[in-house]
JSON list of C-alpha atoms and ligand atoms in Angstrom, two decimals:
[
{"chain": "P", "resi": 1, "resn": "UNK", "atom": "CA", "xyz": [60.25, -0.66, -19.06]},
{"chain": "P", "resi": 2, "resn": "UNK", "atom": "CA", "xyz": [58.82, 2.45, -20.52]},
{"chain": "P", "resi": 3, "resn": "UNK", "atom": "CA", "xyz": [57.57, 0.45, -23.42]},
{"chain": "P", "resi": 4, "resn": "UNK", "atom": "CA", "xyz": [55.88, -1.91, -21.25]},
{"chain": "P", "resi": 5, "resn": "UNK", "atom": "CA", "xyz": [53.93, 0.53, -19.44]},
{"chain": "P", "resi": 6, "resn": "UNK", "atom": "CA", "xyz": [52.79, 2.66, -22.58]},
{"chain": "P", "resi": 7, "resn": "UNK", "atom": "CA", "xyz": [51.73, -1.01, -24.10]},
{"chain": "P", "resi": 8, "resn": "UNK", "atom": "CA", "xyz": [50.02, -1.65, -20.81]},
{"chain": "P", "resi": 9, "resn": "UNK", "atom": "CA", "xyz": [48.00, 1.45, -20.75]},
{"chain": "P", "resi": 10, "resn": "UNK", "atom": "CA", "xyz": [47.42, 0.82, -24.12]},
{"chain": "P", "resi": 11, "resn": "UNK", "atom": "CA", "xyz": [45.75, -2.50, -23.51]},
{"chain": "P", "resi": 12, "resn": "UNK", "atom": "CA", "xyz": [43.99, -0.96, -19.94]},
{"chain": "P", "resi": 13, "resn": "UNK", "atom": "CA", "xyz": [42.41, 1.56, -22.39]},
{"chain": "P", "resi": 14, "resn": "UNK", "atom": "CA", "xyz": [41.06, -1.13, -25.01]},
{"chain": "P", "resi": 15, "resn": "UNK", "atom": "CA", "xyz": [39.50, -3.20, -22.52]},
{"chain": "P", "resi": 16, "resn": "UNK", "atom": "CA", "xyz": [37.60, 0.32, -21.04]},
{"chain": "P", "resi": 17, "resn": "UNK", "atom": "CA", "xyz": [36.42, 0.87, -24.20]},
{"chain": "P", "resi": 18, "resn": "UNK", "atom": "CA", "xyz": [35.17, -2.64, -25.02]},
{"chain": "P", "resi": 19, "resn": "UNK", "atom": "CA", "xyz": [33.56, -2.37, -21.26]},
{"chain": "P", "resi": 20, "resn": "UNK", "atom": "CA", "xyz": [31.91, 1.09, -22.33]},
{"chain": "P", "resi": 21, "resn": "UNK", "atom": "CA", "xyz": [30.42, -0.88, -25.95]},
{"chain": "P", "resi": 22, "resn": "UNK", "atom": "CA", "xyz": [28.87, -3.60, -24.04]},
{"chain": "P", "resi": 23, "resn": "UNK", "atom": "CA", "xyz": [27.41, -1.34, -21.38]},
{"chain": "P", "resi": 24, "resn": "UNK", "atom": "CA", "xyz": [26.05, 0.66, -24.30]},
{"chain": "P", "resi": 25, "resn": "UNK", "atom": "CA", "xyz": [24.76, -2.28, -25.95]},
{"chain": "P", "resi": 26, "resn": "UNK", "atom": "CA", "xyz": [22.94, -3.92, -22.58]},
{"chain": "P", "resi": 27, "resn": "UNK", "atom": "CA", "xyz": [20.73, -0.51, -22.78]},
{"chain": "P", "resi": 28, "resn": "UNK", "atom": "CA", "xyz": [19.07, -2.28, -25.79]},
{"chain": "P", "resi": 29, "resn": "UNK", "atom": "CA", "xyz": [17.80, -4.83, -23.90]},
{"chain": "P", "resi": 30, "resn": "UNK", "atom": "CA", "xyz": [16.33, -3.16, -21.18]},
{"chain": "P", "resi": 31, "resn": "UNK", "atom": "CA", "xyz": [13.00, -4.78, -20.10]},
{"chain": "P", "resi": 32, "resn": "UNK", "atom": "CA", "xyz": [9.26, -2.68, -20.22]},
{"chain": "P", "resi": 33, "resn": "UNK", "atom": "CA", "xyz": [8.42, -1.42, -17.04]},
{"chain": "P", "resi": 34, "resn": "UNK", "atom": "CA", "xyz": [5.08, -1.46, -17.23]},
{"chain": "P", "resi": 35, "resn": "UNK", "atom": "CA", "xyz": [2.05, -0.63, -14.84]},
{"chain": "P", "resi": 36, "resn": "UNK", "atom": "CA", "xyz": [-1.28, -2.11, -15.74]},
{"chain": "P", "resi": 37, "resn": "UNK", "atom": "CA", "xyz": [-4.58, 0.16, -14.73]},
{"chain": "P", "resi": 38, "resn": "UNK", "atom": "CA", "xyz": [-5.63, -1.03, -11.06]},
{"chain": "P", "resi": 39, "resn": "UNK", "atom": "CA", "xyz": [-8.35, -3.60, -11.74]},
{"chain": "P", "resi": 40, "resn": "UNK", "atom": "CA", "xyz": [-9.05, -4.06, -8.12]},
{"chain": "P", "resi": 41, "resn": "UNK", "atom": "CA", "xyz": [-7.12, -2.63, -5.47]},
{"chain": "P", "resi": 42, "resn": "UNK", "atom": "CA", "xyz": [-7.35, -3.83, -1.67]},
{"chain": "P", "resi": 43, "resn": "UNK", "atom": "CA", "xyz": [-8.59, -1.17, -0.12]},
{"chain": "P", "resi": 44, "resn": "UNK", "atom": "CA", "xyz": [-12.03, -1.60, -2.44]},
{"chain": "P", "resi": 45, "resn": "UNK", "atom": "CA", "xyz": [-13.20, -4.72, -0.94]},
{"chain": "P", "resi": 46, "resn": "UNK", "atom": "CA", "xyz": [-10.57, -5.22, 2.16]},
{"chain": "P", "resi": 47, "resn": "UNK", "atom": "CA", "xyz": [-10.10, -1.92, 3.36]},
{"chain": "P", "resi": 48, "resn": "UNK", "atom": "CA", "xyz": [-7.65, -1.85, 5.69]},
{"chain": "P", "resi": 49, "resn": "UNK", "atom": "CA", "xyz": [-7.46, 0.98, 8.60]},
{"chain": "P", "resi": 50, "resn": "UNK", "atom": "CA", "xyz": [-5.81, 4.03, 6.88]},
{"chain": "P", "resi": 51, "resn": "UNK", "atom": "CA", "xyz": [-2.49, 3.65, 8.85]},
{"chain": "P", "resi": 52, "resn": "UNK", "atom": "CA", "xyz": [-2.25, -0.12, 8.35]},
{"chain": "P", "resi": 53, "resn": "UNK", "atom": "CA", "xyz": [-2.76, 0.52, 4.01]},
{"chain": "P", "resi": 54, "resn": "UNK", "atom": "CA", "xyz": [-0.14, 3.24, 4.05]},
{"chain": "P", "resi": 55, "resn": "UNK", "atom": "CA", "xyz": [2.35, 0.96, 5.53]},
{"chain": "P", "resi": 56, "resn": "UNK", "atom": "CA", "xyz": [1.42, -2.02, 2.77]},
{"chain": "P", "resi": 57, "resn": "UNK", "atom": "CA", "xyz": [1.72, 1.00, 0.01]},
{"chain": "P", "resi": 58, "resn": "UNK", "atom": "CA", "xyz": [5.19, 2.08, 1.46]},
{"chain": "P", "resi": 59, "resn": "UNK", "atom": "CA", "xyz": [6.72, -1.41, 2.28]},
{"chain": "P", "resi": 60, "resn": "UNK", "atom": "CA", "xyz": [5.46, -3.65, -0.67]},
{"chain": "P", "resi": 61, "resn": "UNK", "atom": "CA", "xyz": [3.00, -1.64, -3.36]},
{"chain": "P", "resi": 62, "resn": "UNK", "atom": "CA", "xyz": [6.68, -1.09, -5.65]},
{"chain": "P", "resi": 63, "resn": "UNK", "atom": "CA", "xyz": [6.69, -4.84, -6.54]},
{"chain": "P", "resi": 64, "resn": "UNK", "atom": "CA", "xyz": [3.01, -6.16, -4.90]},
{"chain": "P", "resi": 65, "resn": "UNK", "atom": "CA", "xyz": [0.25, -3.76, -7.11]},
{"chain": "P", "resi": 66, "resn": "UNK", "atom": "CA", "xyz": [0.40, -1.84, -10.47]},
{"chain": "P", "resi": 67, "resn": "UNK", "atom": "CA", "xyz": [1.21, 1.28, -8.81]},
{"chain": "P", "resi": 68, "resn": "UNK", "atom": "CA", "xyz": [5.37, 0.26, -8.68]},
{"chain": "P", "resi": 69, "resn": "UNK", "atom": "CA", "xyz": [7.47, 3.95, -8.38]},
{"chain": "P", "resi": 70, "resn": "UNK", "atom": "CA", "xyz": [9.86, 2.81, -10.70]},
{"chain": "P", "resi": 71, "resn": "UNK", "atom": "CA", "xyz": [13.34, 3.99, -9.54]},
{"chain": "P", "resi": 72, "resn": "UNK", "atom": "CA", "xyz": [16.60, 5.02, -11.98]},
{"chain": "P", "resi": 73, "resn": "UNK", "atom": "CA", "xyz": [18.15, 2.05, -11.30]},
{"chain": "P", "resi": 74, "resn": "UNK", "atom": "CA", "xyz": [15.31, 0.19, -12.96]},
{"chain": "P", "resi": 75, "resn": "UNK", "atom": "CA", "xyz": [15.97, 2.11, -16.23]},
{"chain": "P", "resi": 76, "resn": "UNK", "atom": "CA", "xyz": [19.56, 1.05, -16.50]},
{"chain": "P", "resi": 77, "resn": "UNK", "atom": "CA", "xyz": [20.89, -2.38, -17.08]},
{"chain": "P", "resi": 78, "resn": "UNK", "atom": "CA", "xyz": [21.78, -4.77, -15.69]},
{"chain": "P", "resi": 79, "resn": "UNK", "atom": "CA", "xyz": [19.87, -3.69, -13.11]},
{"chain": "P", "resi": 80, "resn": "UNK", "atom": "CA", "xyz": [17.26, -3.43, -14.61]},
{"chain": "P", "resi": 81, "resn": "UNK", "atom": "CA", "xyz": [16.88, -7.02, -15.42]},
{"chain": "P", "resi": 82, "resn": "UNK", "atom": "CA", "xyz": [16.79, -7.51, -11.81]},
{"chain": "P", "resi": 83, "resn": "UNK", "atom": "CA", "xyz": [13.80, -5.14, -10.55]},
{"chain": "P", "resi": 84, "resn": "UNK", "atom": "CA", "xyz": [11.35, -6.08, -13.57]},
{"chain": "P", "resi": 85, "resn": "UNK", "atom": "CA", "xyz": [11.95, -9.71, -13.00]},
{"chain": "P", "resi": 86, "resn": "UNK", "atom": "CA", "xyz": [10.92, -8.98, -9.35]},
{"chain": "P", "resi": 87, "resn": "UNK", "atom": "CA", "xyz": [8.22, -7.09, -9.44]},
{"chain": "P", "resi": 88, "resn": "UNK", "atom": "CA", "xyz": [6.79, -8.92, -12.45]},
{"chain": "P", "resi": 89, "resn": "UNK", "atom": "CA", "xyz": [7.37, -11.91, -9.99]},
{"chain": "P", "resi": 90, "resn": "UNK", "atom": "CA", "xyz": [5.97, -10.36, -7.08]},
{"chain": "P", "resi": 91, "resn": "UNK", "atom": "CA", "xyz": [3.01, -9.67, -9.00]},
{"chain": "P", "resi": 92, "resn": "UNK", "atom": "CA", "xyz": [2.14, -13.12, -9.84]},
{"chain": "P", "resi": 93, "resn": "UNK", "atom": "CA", "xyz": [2.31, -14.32, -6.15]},
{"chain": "P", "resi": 94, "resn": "UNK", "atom": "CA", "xyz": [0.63, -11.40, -4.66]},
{"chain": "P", "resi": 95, "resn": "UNK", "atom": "CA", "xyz": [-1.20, -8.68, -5.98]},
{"chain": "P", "resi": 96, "resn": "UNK", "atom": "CA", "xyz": [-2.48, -5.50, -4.41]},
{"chain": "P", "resi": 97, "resn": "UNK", "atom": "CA", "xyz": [-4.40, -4.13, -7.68]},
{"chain": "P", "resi": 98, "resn": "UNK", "atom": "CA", "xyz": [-5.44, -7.20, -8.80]},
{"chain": "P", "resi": 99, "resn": "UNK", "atom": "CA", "xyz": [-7.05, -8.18, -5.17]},
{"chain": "P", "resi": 100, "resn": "UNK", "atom": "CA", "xyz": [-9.00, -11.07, -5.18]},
{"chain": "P", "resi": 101, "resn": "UNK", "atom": "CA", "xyz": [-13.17, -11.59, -4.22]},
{"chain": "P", "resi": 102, "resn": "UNK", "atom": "CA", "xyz": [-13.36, -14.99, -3.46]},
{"chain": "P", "resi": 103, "resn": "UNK", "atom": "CA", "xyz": [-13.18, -14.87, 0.33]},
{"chain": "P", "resi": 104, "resn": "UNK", "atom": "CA", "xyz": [-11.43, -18.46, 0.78]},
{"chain": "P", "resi": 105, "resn": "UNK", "atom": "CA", "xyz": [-8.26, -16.48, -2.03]},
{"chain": "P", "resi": 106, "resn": "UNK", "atom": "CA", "xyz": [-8.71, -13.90, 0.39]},
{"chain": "P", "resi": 107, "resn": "UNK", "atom": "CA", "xyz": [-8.33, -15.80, 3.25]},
{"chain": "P", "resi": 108, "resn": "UNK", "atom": "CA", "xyz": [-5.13, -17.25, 1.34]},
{"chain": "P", "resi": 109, "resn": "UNK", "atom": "CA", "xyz": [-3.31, -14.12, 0.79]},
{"chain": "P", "resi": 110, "resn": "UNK", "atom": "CA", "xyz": [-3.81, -12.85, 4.27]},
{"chain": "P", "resi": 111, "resn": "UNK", "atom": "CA", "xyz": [-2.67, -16.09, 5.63]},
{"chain": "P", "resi": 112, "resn": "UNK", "atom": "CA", "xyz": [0.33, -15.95, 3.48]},
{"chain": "P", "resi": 113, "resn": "UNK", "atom": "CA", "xyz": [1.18, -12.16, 4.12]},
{"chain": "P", "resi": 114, "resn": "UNK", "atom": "CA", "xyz": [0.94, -13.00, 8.07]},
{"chain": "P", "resi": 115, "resn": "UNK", "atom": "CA", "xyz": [3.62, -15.53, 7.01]},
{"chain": "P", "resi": 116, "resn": "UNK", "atom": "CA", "xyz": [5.62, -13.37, 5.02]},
{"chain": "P", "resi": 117, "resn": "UNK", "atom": "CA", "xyz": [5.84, -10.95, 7.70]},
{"chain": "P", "resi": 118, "resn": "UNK", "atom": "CA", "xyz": [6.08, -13.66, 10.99]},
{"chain": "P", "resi": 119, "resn": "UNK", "atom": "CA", "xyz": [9.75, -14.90, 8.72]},
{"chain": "P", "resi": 120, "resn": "UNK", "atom": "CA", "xyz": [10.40, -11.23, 8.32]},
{"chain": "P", "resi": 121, "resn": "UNK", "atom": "CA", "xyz": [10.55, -12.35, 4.21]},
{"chain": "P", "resi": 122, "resn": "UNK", "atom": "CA", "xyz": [9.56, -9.38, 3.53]},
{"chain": "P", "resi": 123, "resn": "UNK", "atom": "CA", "xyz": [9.85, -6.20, 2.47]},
{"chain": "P", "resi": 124, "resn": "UNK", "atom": "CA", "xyz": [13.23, -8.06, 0.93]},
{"chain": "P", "resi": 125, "resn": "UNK", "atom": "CA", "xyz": [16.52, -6.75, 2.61]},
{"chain": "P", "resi": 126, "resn": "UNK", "atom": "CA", "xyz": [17.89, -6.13, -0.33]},
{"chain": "P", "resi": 127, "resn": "UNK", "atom": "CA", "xyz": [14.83, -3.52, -1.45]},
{"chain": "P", "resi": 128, "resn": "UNK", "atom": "CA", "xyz": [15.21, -2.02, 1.99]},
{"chain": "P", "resi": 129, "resn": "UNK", "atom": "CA", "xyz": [18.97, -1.42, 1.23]},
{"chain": "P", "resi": 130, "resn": "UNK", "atom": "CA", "xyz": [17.67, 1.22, -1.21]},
{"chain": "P", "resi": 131, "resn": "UNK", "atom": "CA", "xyz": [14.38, 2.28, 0.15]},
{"chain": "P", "resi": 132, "resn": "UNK", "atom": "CA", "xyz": [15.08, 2.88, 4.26]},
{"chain": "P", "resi": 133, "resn": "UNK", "atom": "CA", "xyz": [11.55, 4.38, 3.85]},
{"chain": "P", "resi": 134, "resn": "UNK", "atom": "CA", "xyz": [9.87, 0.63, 3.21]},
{"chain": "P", "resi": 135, "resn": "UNK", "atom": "CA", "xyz": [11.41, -0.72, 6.58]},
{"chain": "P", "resi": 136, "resn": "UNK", "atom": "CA", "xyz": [8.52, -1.96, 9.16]},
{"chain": "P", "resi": 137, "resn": "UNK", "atom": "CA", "xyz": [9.68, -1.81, 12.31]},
{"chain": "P", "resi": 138, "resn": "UNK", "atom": "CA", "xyz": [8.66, -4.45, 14.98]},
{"chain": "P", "resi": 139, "resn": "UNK", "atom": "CA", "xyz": [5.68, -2.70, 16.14]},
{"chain": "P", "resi": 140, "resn": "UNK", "atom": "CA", "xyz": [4.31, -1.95, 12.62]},
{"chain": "P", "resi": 141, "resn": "UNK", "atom": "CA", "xyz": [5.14, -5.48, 11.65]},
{"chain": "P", "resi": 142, "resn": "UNK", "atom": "CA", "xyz": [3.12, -6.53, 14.13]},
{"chain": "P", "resi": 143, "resn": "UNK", "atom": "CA", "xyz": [0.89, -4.31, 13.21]},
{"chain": "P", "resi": 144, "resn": "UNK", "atom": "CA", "xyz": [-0.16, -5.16, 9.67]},
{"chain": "P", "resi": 145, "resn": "UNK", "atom": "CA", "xyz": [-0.28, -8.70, 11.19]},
{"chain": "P", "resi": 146, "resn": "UNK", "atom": "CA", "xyz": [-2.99, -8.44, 13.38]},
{"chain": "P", "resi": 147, "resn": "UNK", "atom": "CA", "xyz": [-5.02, -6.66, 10.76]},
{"chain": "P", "resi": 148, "resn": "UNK", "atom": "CA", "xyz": [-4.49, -10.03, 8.66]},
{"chain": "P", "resi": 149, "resn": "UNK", "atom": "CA", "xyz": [-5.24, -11.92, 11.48]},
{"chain": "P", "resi": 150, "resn": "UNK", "atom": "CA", "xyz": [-8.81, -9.66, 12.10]},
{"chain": "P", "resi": 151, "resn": "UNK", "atom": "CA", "xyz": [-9.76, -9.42, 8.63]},
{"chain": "P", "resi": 152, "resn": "UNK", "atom": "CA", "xyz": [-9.37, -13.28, 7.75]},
{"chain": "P", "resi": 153, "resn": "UNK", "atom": "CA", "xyz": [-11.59, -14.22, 10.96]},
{"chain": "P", "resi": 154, "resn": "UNK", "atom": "CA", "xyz": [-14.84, -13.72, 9.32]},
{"chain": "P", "resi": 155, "resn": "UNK", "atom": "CA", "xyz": [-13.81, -15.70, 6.13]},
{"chain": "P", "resi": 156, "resn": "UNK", "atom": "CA", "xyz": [-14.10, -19.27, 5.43]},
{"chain": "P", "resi": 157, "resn": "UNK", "atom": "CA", "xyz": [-11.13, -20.89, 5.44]},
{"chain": "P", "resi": 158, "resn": "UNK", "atom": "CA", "xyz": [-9.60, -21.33, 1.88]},
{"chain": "P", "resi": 159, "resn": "UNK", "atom": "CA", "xyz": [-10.16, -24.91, 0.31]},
{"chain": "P", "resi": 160, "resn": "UNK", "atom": "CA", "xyz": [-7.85, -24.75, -2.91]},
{"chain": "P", "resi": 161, "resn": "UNK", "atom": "CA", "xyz": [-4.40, -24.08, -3.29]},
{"chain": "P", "resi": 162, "resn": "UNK", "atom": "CA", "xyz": [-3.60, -21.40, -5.07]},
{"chain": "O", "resi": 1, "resn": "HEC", "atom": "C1", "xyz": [11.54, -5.73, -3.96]},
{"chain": "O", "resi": 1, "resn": "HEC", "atom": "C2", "xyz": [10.25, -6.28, -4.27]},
{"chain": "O", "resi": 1, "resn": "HEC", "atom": "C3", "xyz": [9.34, -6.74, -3.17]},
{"chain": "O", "resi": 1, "resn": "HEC", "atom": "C4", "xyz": [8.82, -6.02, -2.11]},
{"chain": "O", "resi": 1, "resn": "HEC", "atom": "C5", "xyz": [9.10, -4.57, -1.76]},
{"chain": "O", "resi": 1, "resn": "HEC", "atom": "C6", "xyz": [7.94, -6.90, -1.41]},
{"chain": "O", "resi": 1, "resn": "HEC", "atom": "N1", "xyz": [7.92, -8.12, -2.02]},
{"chain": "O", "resi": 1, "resn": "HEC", "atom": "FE1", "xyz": [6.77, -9.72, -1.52]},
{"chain": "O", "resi": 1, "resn": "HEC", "atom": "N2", "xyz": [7.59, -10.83, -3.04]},
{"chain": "O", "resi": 1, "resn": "HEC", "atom": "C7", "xyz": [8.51, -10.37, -3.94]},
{"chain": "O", "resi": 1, "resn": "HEC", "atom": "C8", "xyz": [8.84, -11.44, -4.87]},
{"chain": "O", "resi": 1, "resn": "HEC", "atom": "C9", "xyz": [9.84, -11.34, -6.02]},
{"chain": "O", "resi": 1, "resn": "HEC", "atom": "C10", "xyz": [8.09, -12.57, -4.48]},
{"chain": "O", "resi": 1, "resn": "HEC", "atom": "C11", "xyz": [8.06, -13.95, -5.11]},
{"chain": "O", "resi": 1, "resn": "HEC", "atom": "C12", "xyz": [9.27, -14.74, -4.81]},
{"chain": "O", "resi": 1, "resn": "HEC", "atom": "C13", "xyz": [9.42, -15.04, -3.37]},
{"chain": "O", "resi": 1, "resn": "HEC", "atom": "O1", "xyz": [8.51, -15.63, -2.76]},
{"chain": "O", "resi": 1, "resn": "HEC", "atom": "O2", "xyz": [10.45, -14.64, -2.80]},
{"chain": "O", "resi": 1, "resn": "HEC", "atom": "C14", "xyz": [7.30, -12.15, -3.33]},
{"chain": "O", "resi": 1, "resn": "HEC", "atom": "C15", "xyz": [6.40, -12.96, -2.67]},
{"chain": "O", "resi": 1, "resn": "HEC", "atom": "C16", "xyz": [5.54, -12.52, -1.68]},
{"chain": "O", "resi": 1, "resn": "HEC", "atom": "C17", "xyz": [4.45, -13.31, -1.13]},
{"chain": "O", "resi": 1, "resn": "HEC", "atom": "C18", "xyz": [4.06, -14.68, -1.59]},
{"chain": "O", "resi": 1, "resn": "HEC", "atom": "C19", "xyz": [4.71, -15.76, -0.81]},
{"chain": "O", "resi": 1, "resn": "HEC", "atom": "C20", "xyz": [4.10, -17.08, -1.20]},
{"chain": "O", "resi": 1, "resn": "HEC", "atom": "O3", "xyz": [3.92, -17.89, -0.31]},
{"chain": "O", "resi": 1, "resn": "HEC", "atom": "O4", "xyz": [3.76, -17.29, -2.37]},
{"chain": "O", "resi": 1, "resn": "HEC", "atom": "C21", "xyz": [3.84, -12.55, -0.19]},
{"chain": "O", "resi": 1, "resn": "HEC", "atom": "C22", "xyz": [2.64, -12.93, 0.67]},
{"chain": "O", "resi": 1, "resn": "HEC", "atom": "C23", "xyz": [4.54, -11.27, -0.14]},
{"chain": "O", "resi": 1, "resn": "HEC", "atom": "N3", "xyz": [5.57, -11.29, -1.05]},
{"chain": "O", "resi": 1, "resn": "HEC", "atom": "C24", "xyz": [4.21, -10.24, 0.69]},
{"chain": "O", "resi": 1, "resn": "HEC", "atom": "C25", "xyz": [4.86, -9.01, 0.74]},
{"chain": "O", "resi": 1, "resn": "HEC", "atom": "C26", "xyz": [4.52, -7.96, 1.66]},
{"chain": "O", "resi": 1, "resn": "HEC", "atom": "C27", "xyz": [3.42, -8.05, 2.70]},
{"chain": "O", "resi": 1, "resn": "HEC", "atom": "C28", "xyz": [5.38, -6.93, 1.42]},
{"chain": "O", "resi": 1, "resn": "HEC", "atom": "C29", "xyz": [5.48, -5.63, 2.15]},
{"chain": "O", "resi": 1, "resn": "HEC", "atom": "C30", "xyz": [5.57, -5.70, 3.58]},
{"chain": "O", "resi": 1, "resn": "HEC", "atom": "C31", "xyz": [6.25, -7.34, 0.32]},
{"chain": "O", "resi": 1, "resn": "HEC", "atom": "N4", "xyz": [5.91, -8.62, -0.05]},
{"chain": "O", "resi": 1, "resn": "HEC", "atom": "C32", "xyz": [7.23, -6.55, -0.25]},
{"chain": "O", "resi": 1, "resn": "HEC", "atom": "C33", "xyz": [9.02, -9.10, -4.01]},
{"chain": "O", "resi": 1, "resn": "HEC", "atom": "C34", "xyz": [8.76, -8.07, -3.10]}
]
């Protein structure tokens, strides 16, 4: 019985240190967080009213611009896998730094962040887990969609599909 136990904690203790290696070892492959200079943000051709960019910069700048607050989680994997993927994801479909001039791409990436926010896709729930601070409520939801609605008017409607 005794000997059981002792071989036991003998085997718990093996497989904590194996667990402890591989943790060790994941750290090697943690991903560059980077963030690019702002080429051009939104607020230099679409300014938005004051309140209405503080809300996109609070809600979706970490993954949508070059300006992401990288948190501690994002330094340690496997975490860290996660986040970069994300934001160098979120990047690619949308981004606040990188703004477009062509009015009709414009046009687009309103459209689609009046979407976003109709579905209530986003700020993802699982970012506002973390960050209560990114959560729109229903009125500033609304919000930030009627200044995509206002700012799109004047602009042609887009022709390509990007
Ligand atoms: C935790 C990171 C994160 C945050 C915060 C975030 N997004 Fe995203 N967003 C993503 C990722 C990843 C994608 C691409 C994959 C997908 O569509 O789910 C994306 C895609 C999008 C798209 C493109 C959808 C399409 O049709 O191509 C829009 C528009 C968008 N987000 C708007 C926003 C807005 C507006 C906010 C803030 C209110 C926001 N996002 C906050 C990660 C994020």
């Amino acid at each position: 019985m005794l000997a059981t136990l002792i071989a036991m904690k003998h085997k718990l203790k093996s497989v904590f240190g194996a667990a402890v290696v591989v943790f060790g070892l994941m750290q090697l492959a943690n991903p560059a967080r980077t963030n690019p200079p702002v080429m051009n943000d939104l607020s230099a051709t679409n300014a938005p009213p004051p309140e209405i960019a503080a809300l996109l910069r609070a809600a979706c700048y970490d993954c949508h611009s070059h300006e992401t607050k990288w948190p501690l989680y994002s330094r340690i994997a496997p975490s860290s896998w996660l986040v970069v993927s994300d934001v160098n994801e979120g990047r690619q479909h949308l981004n606040f730094s990188a703004w477009p001039t062509d009015p009709a791409l414009v046009a687009k990436k309103l459209d689609r962040i009046n979407e976003v926010l109709d579905y209530r896709e986003m700020p993802p729930g699982k970012y506002t887990l973390l960050h209560p601070e990114a959560r729109l409520t229903e009125d500033q939801r609304k919000r930030i969609m009627d200044w995509t609605e206002a700012a799109a008017k004047p602009l042609p409607m887009a022709s390509t599909n990007q």
